[in-house]
Amino acid sequence: MVILKAEIERFSTNGEKTGWSFVFIPQEIADQIKPNSRIGFRVRGFIDQVIVNGMSLMPVKEEGFILPLNKPLRKSLKKEAGSVIELRLEFDADFKIEMPDDLEICLADEEDLLKQFLSIPKSHQNYYINWLNSAKTEPTRTKRLVMIVDAMAKKYDFGTMIRTNQAKNKS
């Protein structure tokens, strides 16, 4: 397990990452967690005294990685941008995101839809699954299931599905 202290930073403007809070993990430290990795990977451990699992280390050019810190985590840490936190991290080899039963049932209604979903990279499948699982109400979850099924029928990626739905809602 790698132990380090880092300051919480925040992107002021950085494309899709604008407003994100994160800590920077230098390449040398990332190599201690997972040697020679140049692509994102999952970590587990502790941030201060908070247990974390399945957090994504994301590559940043040739400089190293960032570890995004979402609002619920920052709230439990009682820390914001500028605060220093202690990280104790290791590679999370056991991390898996399982397909929810309701999604599998909906996609299995039409054989091609399930095949389409399973043909996209696992990381892209996870976008859909995490988004579906983040629905707070049953009507929202149902709406998202319909959107995912429609996206697979039209062979849309996650971003295209979201943009198409936003455009539909504006008109």
Coordinates of N, CA and C in Angstrom, one line a residue:
M1 N 0.8 -1.2 0.0 CA 0.0 0.0 0.0 C 0.9 1.2 0.0
V2 N 0.6 2.2 -0.9 CA 1.3 3.4 -1.0 C 0.7 4.5 -0.1
I3 N 1.5 5.2 0.6 CA 1.0 6.3 1.5 C 1.6 7.6 1.0
L4 N 0.7 8.6 0.8 CA 1.1 9.9 0.4 C 0.1 11.0 0.9
K5 N 0.6 12.2 0.9 CA -0.2 13.4 1.2 C -0.4 14.2 0.0
A6 N -1.5 14.7 -0.3 CA -1.8 15.5 -1.5 C -2.8 16.6 -1.2
E7 N -2.7 17.6 -2.0 CA -3.7 18.7 -1.8 C -4.8 18.5 -2.8
I8 N -6.0 18.8 -2.4 CA -7.2 18.7 -3.2 C -7.2 19.9 -4.2
E9 N -7.2 19.6 -5.5 CA -7.2 20.7 -6.5 C -8.6 20.7 -7.2
R10 N -8.8 21.7 -8.0 CA -10.1 21.8 -8.7 C -9.8 22.4 -10.1
F11 N -10.3 21.7 -11.1 CA -10.2 22.3 -12.5 C -11.1 23.5 -12.6
S12 N -10.5 24.6 -13.0 CA -11.4 25.8 -13.3 C -12.0 25.6 -14.6
T13 N -11.1 25.4 -15.7 CA -11.6 25.1 -17.0 C -10.8 24.0 -17.6
N14 N -11.4 22.9 -17.9 CA -10.7 21.8 -18.5 C -11.7 20.9 -19.3
G15 N -12.4 21.4 -20.3 CA -13.3 20.6 -21.0 C -14.4 20.0 -20.2
E16 N -14.6 18.7 -20.4 CA -15.6 17.9 -19.6 C -15.3 17.8 -18.1
K17 N -14.0 18.1 -17.7 CA -13.6 18.0 -16.3 C -13.7 19.3 -15.6
T18 N -14.2 20.3 -16.2 CA -14.4 21.6 -15.6 C -15.2 21.5 -14.3
G19 N -14.6 22.0 -13.2 CA -15.2 22.0 -11.9 C -14.9 20.8 -11.1
W20 N -14.3 19.8 -11.7 CA -13.9 18.5 -10.9 C -13.0 18.9 -9.8
S21 N -13.2 18.2 -8.6 CA -12.2 18.2 -7.6 C -11.4 16.9 -7.7
F22 N -10.1 17.0 -7.4 CA -9.2 15.8 -7.6 C -7.9 16.0 -6.8
V23 N -7.2 14.9 -6.7 CA -5.8 15.0 -6.2 C -4.9 14.4 -7.4
F24 N -3.8 15.0 -7.5 CA -2.8 14.6 -8.5 C -1.9 13.5 -7.9
I25 N -1.8 12.5 -8.7 CA -0.9 11.4 -8.3 C 0.3 11.3 -9.3
P26 N 1.5 11.7 -8.9 CA 2.6 11.6 -9.9 C 2.8 10.2 -10.4
Q27 N 3.4 10.1 -11.6 CA 3.6 8.9 -12.3 C 4.5 7.9 -11.4
E28 N 5.5 8.4 -10.7 CA 6.3 7.6 -9.9 C 5.5 6.9 -8.8
I29 N 4.5 7.6 -8.2 CA 3.7 7.0 -7.2 C 2.7 6.0 -7.8
A30 N 2.1 6.4 -9.0 CA 1.2 5.5 -9.7 C 1.9 4.2 -10.0
D31 N 3.2 4.3 -10.4 CA 4.0 3.1 -10.7 C 4.2 2.1 -9.5
Q32 N 4.2 2.7 -8.3 CA 4.3 1.9 -7.1 C 2.9 1.1 -6.9
I33 N 1.8 1.7 -7.3 CA 0.5 1.1 -7.1 C 0.3 0.0 -8.2
K34 N 0.5 0.4 -9.5 CA 0.4 -0.5 -10.6 C 1.5 -0.2 -11.6
P35 N 2.6 -1.0 -11.6 CA 3.8 -0.7 -12.4 C 3.5 -0.5 -13.9
N36 N 4.1 0.5 -14.4 CA 4.1 0.8 -15.9 C 2.7 1.0 -16.5
S37 N 1.7 1.4 -15.7 CA 0.4 1.6 -16.3 C 0.3 3.0 -16.9
R38 N -0.2 3.1 -18.1 CA -0.4 4.3 -18.8 C -1.9 4.6 -19.1
I39 N -2.7 3.6 -18.6 CA -4.1 3.8 -18.8 C -4.7 3.8 -17.4
G40 N -6.0 4.3 -17.3 CA -6.6 4.4 -16.0 C -6.8 3.0 -15.3
F41 N -6.8 3.0 -14.0 CA -7.1 1.8 -13.3 C -7.8 2.1 -11.9
R42 N -8.3 1.1 -11.3 CA -9.0 1.3 -10.0 C -8.1 1.0 -8.8
V43 N -8.4 1.8 -7.8 CA -7.7 1.7 -6.5 C -8.6 1.6 -5.3
R44 N -8.1 1.1 -4.2 CA -8.9 1.0 -3.0 C -7.9 1.4 -1.9
G45 N -8.5 1.6 -0.7 CA -7.7 2.0 0.5 C -8.4 3.0 1.3
F46 N -7.7 4.0 1.8 CA -8.2 5.0 2.7 C -7.8 6.4 2.2
I47 N -8.8 7.3 2.3 CA -8.5 8.7 2.1 C -8.8 9.3 3.5
D48 N -7.7 9.9 4.2 CA -7.8 10.2 5.6 C -8.3 8.9 6.3
Q49 N -9.5 8.9 6.9 CA -10.0 7.7 7.6 C -11.2 7.1 6.9
V50 N -11.5 7.6 5.7 CA -12.6 7.1 4.9 C -12.1 5.9 4.0
I51 N -12.8 4.8 4.1 CA -12.5 3.6 3.3 C -13.1 3.9 1.9
V52 N -12.2 3.6 0.9 CA -12.6 3.8 -0.5 C -12.3 2.5 -1.3
N53 N -13.2 2.2 -2.3 CA -13.0 1.0 -3.1 C -13.4 1.4 -4.6
G54 N -12.7 0.8 -5.5 CA -13.1 1.0 -6.9 C -13.0 2.4 -7.5
M55 N -12.1 3.2 -6.8 CA -12.0 4.6 -7.3 C -11.0 4.6 -8.6
S56 N -11.4 5.4 -9.5 CA -10.6 5.4 -10.8 C -9.5 6.4 -10.8
L57 N -8.3 5.9 -11.0 CA -7.1 6.8 -11.3 C -7.1 7.0 -12.8
M58 N -7.1 8.3 -13.2 CA -7.2 8.6 -14.6 C -6.0 9.3 -15.1
P59 N -5.4 8.8 -16.2 CA -4.2 9.4 -16.7 C -4.3 10.8 -17.2
V60 N -3.3 11.6 -16.9 CA -3.2 13.0 -17.4 C -2.0 13.2 -18.2
K61 N -2.1 13.3 -19.5 CA -1.0 13.4 -20.4 C 0.2 12.5 -20.0
E62 N 1.4 13.0 -19.9 CA 2.5 12.2 -19.5 C 2.9 12.5 -18.1
E63 N 2.1 13.3 -17.4 CA 2.5 13.8 -16.1 C 2.2 12.8 -14.9
G64 N 1.2 12.0 -15.1 CA 0.8 11.1 -14.0 C -0.7 10.9 -14.1
F65 N -1.4 10.9 -12.9 CA -2.8 10.5 -12.9 C -3.5 11.5 -12.0
I66 N -4.9 11.5 -12.1 CA -5.7 12.3 -11.1 C -6.7 11.3 -10.5
L67 N -7.0 11.5 -9.3 CA -8.0 10.8 -8.6 C -9.2 11.7 -8.3
P68 N -10.3 11.6 -9.1 CA -11.4 12.5 -8.9 C -12.0 12.2 -7.5
L69 N -12.5 13.3 -6.9 CA -13.1 13.2 -5.5 C -14.5 13.8 -5.7
N70 N -15.5 13.0 -5.7 CA -16.9 13.5 -5.9 C -17.4 14.2 -4.6
K71 N -18.5 14.9 -4.7 CA -19.0 15.7 -3.6 C -19.4 14.9 -2.4
P72 N -20.0 13.7 -2.5 CA -20.3 13.0 -1.3 C -19.0 12.6 -0.5
L73 N -18.0 12.2 -1.3 CA -16.7 11.8 -0.6 C -16.1 13.1 0.1
R74 N -16.1 14.2 -0.6 CA -15.5 15.4 0.0 C -16.3 15.8 1.2
K75 N -17.6 15.6 1.2 CA -18.4 15.9 2.3 C -18.1 15.0 3.5
S76 N -17.9 13.7 3.3 CA -17.6 12.8 4.4 C -16.2 13.1 4.9
L77 N -15.3 13.6 4.0 CA -13.9 14.0 4.5 C -13.9 15.3 5.2
K78 N -15.0 16.1 4.9 CA -15.1 17.5 5.4 C -13.9 18.3 4.8
K79 N -13.6 18.1 3.5 CA -12.5 18.8 2.9 C -13.0 19.4 1.5
E80 N -12.3 20.4 1.1 CA -12.6 21.0 -0.2 C -11.2 21.4 -0.8
A81 N -11.3 22.0 -2.0 CA -10.1 22.4 -2.7 C -9.2 23.2 -1.8
G82 N -7.9 22.9 -1.8 CA -6.9 23.5 -1.0 C -6.5 22.8 0.3
S83 N -7.4 21.8 0.7 CA -7.1 21.0 1.8 C -6.1 19.9 1.5
V84 N -5.4 19.5 2.5 CA -4.4 18.4 2.3 C -5.0 17.1 2.9
I85 N -4.9 16.0 2.2 CA -5.5 14.7 2.6 C -4.4 13.7 2.6
E86 N -4.5 12.6 3.4 CA -3.6 11.5 3.4 C -4.3 10.4 2.6
L87 N -3.5 9.8 1.7 CA -4.1 8.7 0.9 C -3.2 7.5 1.1
R88 N -3.9 6.4 1.4 CA -3.3 5.0 1.5 C -4.0 4.2 0.4
L89 N -3.3 3.9 -0.7 CA -3.9 3.3 -1.8 C -3.2 2.1 -2.3
E90 N -3.9 1.1 -2.9 CA -3.4 0.0 -3.6 C -4.3 -0.3 -4.8
F91 N -3.7 -1.1 -5.7 CA -4.5 -1.5 -6.9 C -5.7 -2.3 -6.5
D92 N -6.8 -2.1 -7.0 CA -8.1 -2.8 -6.7 C -8.3 -3.8 -7.8
A93 N -7.7 -5.0 -7.7 CA -7.8 -6.0 -8.7 C -9.1 -6.7 -8.7
D94 N -9.9 -6.6 -7.6 CA -11.1 -7.3 -7.4 C -12.3 -6.5 -7.9
F95 N -12.1 -5.2 -8.4 CA -13.2 -4.3 -8.8 C -14.0 -4.9 -10.0
K96 N -15.3 -5.0 -9.8 CA -16.1 -5.4 -10.9 C -17.4 -4.6 -10.8
I97 N -18.0 -4.3 -11.9 CA -19.4 -3.7 -11.9 C -20.2 -4.7 -12.6
E98 N -21.3 -5.2 -11.9 CA -22.1 -6.2 -12.5 C -23.3 -5.6 -13.2
M99 N -23.8 -6.3 -14.3 CA -24.9 -5.8 -15.0 C -26.2 -6.0 -14.1
P100 N -27.0 -5.0 -13.9 CA -28.2 -5.2 -13.1 C -29.2 -6.1 -13.9
D101 N -30.0 -6.9 -13.1 CA -30.9 -7.8 -13.7 C -31.9 -7.2 -14.6
D102 N -32.4 -6.0 -14.2 CA -33.5 -5.4 -15.0 C -32.9 -4.9 -16.4
L103 N -31.7 -4.5 -16.4 CA -31.0 -4.1 -17.7 C -30.8 -5.3 -18.6
E104 N -30.4 -6.4 -18.0 CA -30.1 -7.6 -18.8 C -31.5 -8.1 -19.4
I105 N -32.5 -8.1 -18.6 CA -33.8 -8.5 -19.0 C -34.3 -7.7 -20.2
C106 N -34.2 -6.3 -20.0 CA -34.7 -5.4 -21.1 C -33.9 -5.6 -22.4
L107 N -32.6 -5.8 -22.2 CA -31.7 -5.9 -23.4 C -31.9 -7.3 -24.1
A108 N -32.2 -8.3 -23.2 CA -32.4 -9.7 -23.8 C -33.7 -9.9 -24.5
D109 N -34.6 -8.9 -24.4 CA -35.9 -9.0 -25.1 C -35.6 -9.1 -26.6
E110 N -34.6 -8.4 -27.1 CA -34.2 -8.5 -28.5 C -32.7 -8.9 -28.5
E111 N -32.4 -10.0 -29.1 CA -31.1 -10.6 -29.0 C -30.0 -9.7 -29.5
D112 N -30.2 -8.9 -30.5 CA -29.2 -8.0 -31.0 C -28.8 -6.9 -30.0
L113 N -29.8 -6.5 -29.1 CA -29.5 -5.4 -28.2 C -28.5 -5.9 -27.1
L114 N -28.7 -7.0 -26.6 CA -27.8 -7.6 -25.6 C -26.4 -7.8 -26.2
K115 N -26.4 -8.3 -27.4 CA -25.2 -8.5 -28.2 C -24.4 -7.2 -28.4
Q116 N -25.2 -6.2 -28.8 CA -24.6 -4.8 -29.0 C -24.0 -4.3 -27.7
F117 N -24.7 -4.4 -26.6 CA -24.2 -3.9 -25.3 C -22.9 -4.6 -24.9
L118 N -22.9 -5.9 -25.1 CA -21.7 -6.7 -24.7 C -20.6 -6.5 -25.6
S119 N -20.8 -6.0 -26.8 CA -19.7 -5.7 -27.8 C -19.0 -4.4 -27.5
I120 N -19.6 -3.5 -26.7 CA -18.8 -2.3 -26.4 C -17.8 -2.6 -25.3
P121 N -16.8 -1.8 -25.2 CA -15.8 -2.0 -24.2 C -16.4 -2.0 -22.8
K122 N -15.8 -2.8 -21.9 CA -16.3 -2.9 -20.5 C -16.4 -1.5 -19.8
S123 N -15.4 -0.7 -20.1 CA -15.4 0.6 -19.4 C -16.6 1.4 -19.9
H124 N -17.1 1.3 -21.2 CA -18.2 2.0 -21.7 C -19.5 1.4 -21.1
Q125 N -19.5 0.0 -21.0 CA -20.7 -0.6 -20.4 C -20.9 0.0 -18.9
N126 N -19.8 0.2 -18.3 CA -19.8 0.7 -16.9 C -20.5 2.1 -16.8
Y127 N -20.3 3.0 -17.9 CA -20.9 4.3 -17.9 C -22.4 4.1 -17.8
Y128 N -23.0 3.2 -18.7 CA -24.4 3.0 -18.7 C -24.9 2.4 -17.3
I129 N -24.1 1.4 -16.8 CA -24.6 0.8 -15.6 C -24.5 1.7 -14.4
N130 N -23.4 2.5 -14.3 CA -23.3 3.4 -13.2 C -24.4 4.5 -13.2
W131 N -24.7 5.0 -14.5 CA -25.7 6.0 -14.7 C -27.1 5.4 -14.3
L132 N -27.4 4.2 -14.7 CA -28.6 3.5 -14.4 C -28.7 3.4 -12.8
N133 N -27.7 2.9 -12.2 CA -27.7 2.6 -10.8 C -27.7 3.9 -9.9
S134 N -27.4 5.0 -10.5 CA -27.5 6.3 -9.8 C -28.9 6.9 -9.7
A135 N -29.8 6.3 -10.4 CA -31.2 6.8 -10.4 C -31.7 6.7 -9.0
K136 N -32.3 7.8 -8.5 CA -32.8 7.8 -7.1 C -34.3 7.3 -7.0
T137 N -35.0 7.4 -8.1 CA -36.4 7.0 -8.0 C -36.7 5.9 -9.1
E138 N -37.7 5.1 -8.9 CA -38.1 4.1 -9.8 C -38.5 4.7 -11.2
P139 N -39.3 5.8 -11.3 CA -39.6 6.4 -12.6 C -38.3 6.8 -13.3
T140 N -37.3 7.3 -12.6 CA -36.1 7.8 -13.3 C -35.3 6.5 -13.8
R141 N -35.3 5.5 -13.0 CA -34.6 4.3 -13.4 C -35.3 3.7 -14.7
T142 N -36.6 3.7 -14.7 CA -37.3 3.1 -15.8 C -37.0 4.0 -17.1
K143 N -37.0 5.3 -16.9 CA -36.7 6.2 -18.1 C -35.3 5.9 -18.6
R144 N -34.4 5.7 -17.7 CA -33.0 5.4 -18.1 C -32.9 4.0 -18.8
L145 N -33.6 3.0 -18.3 CA -33.6 1.7 -19.0 C -34.1 1.9 -20.4
V146 N -35.2 2.6 -20.6 CA -35.7 2.9 -21.9 C -34.7 3.5 -22.8
M147 N -34.0 4.5 -22.3 CA -33.0 5.3 -23.0 C -31.8 4.4 -23.4
I148 N -31.4 3.5 -22.5 CA -30.3 2.6 -22.8 C -30.7 1.6 -23.9
V149 N -31.9 1.0 -23.8 CA -32.4 0.1 -24.8 C -32.4 0.8 -26.2
D150 N -33.0 2.0 -26.2 CA -33.0 2.8 -27.5 C -31.6 3.1 -28.0
A151 N -30.7 3.4 -27.1 CA -29.3 3.7 -27.5 C -28.7 2.5 -28.2
M152 N -28.9 1.3 -27.6 CA -28.3 0.1 -28.2 C -29.0 -0.2 -29.5
A153 N -30.3 0.0 -29.7 CA -30.9 -0.2 -30.9 C -30.4 0.7 -32.0
K154 N -30.0 1.9 -31.6 CA -29.5 2.9 -32.6 C -27.9 2.9 -32.6
K155 N -27.3 2.0 -31.8 CA -25.9 1.8 -31.7 C -25.2 3.2 -31.3
Y156 N -25.8 3.9 -30.4 CA -25.3 5.1 -29.9 C -24.3 4.8 -28.7
D157 N -23.3 5.6 -28.6 CA -22.4 5.5 -27.5 C -23.1 6.3 -26.4
F158 N -22.5 6.3 -25.1 CA -23.2 6.9 -24.0 C -23.4 8.4 -24.2
G159 N -22.3 9.1 -24.7 CA -22.4 10.5 -24.9 C -23.5 10.9 -25.9
T160 N -23.5 10.2 -27.0 CA -24.6 10.5 -28.0 C -26.0 10.3 -27.4
M161 N -26.1 9.2 -26.6 CA -27.4 9.0 -26.0 C -27.9 10.1 -25.2
I162 N -26.9 10.6 -24.3 CA -27.2 11.7 -23.4 C -27.6 13.0 -24.2
R163 N -26.7 13.3 -25.2 CA -26.9 14.5 -26.0 C -28.2 14.5 -26.8
T164 N -28.5 13.3 -27.3 CA -29.8 13.2 -28.1 C -31.0 13.4 -27.2
N165 N -30.9 12.8 -26.0 CA -32.0 13.0 -25.1 C -32.2 14.4 -24.6
Q166 N -31.0 15.1 -24.4 CA -31.1 16.5 -23.9 C -31.7 17.4 -25.0
A167 N -31.3 17.1 -26.3 CA -31.9 17.9 -27.4 C -33.4 17.6 -27.5
K168 N -33.8 16.4 -27.3 CA -35.2 16.0 -27.3 C -36.0 16.8 -26.3
N169 N -35.4 16.9 -25.1 CA -36.1 17.5 -24.0 C -36.2 19.1 -24.2
K170 N -35.3 19.6 -24.9 CA -35.3 21.1 -25.2 C -36.4 21.5 -26.2
S171 N -36.7 20.6 -27.1 CA -37.7 20.9 -28.1 C -39.1 20.7 -27.6

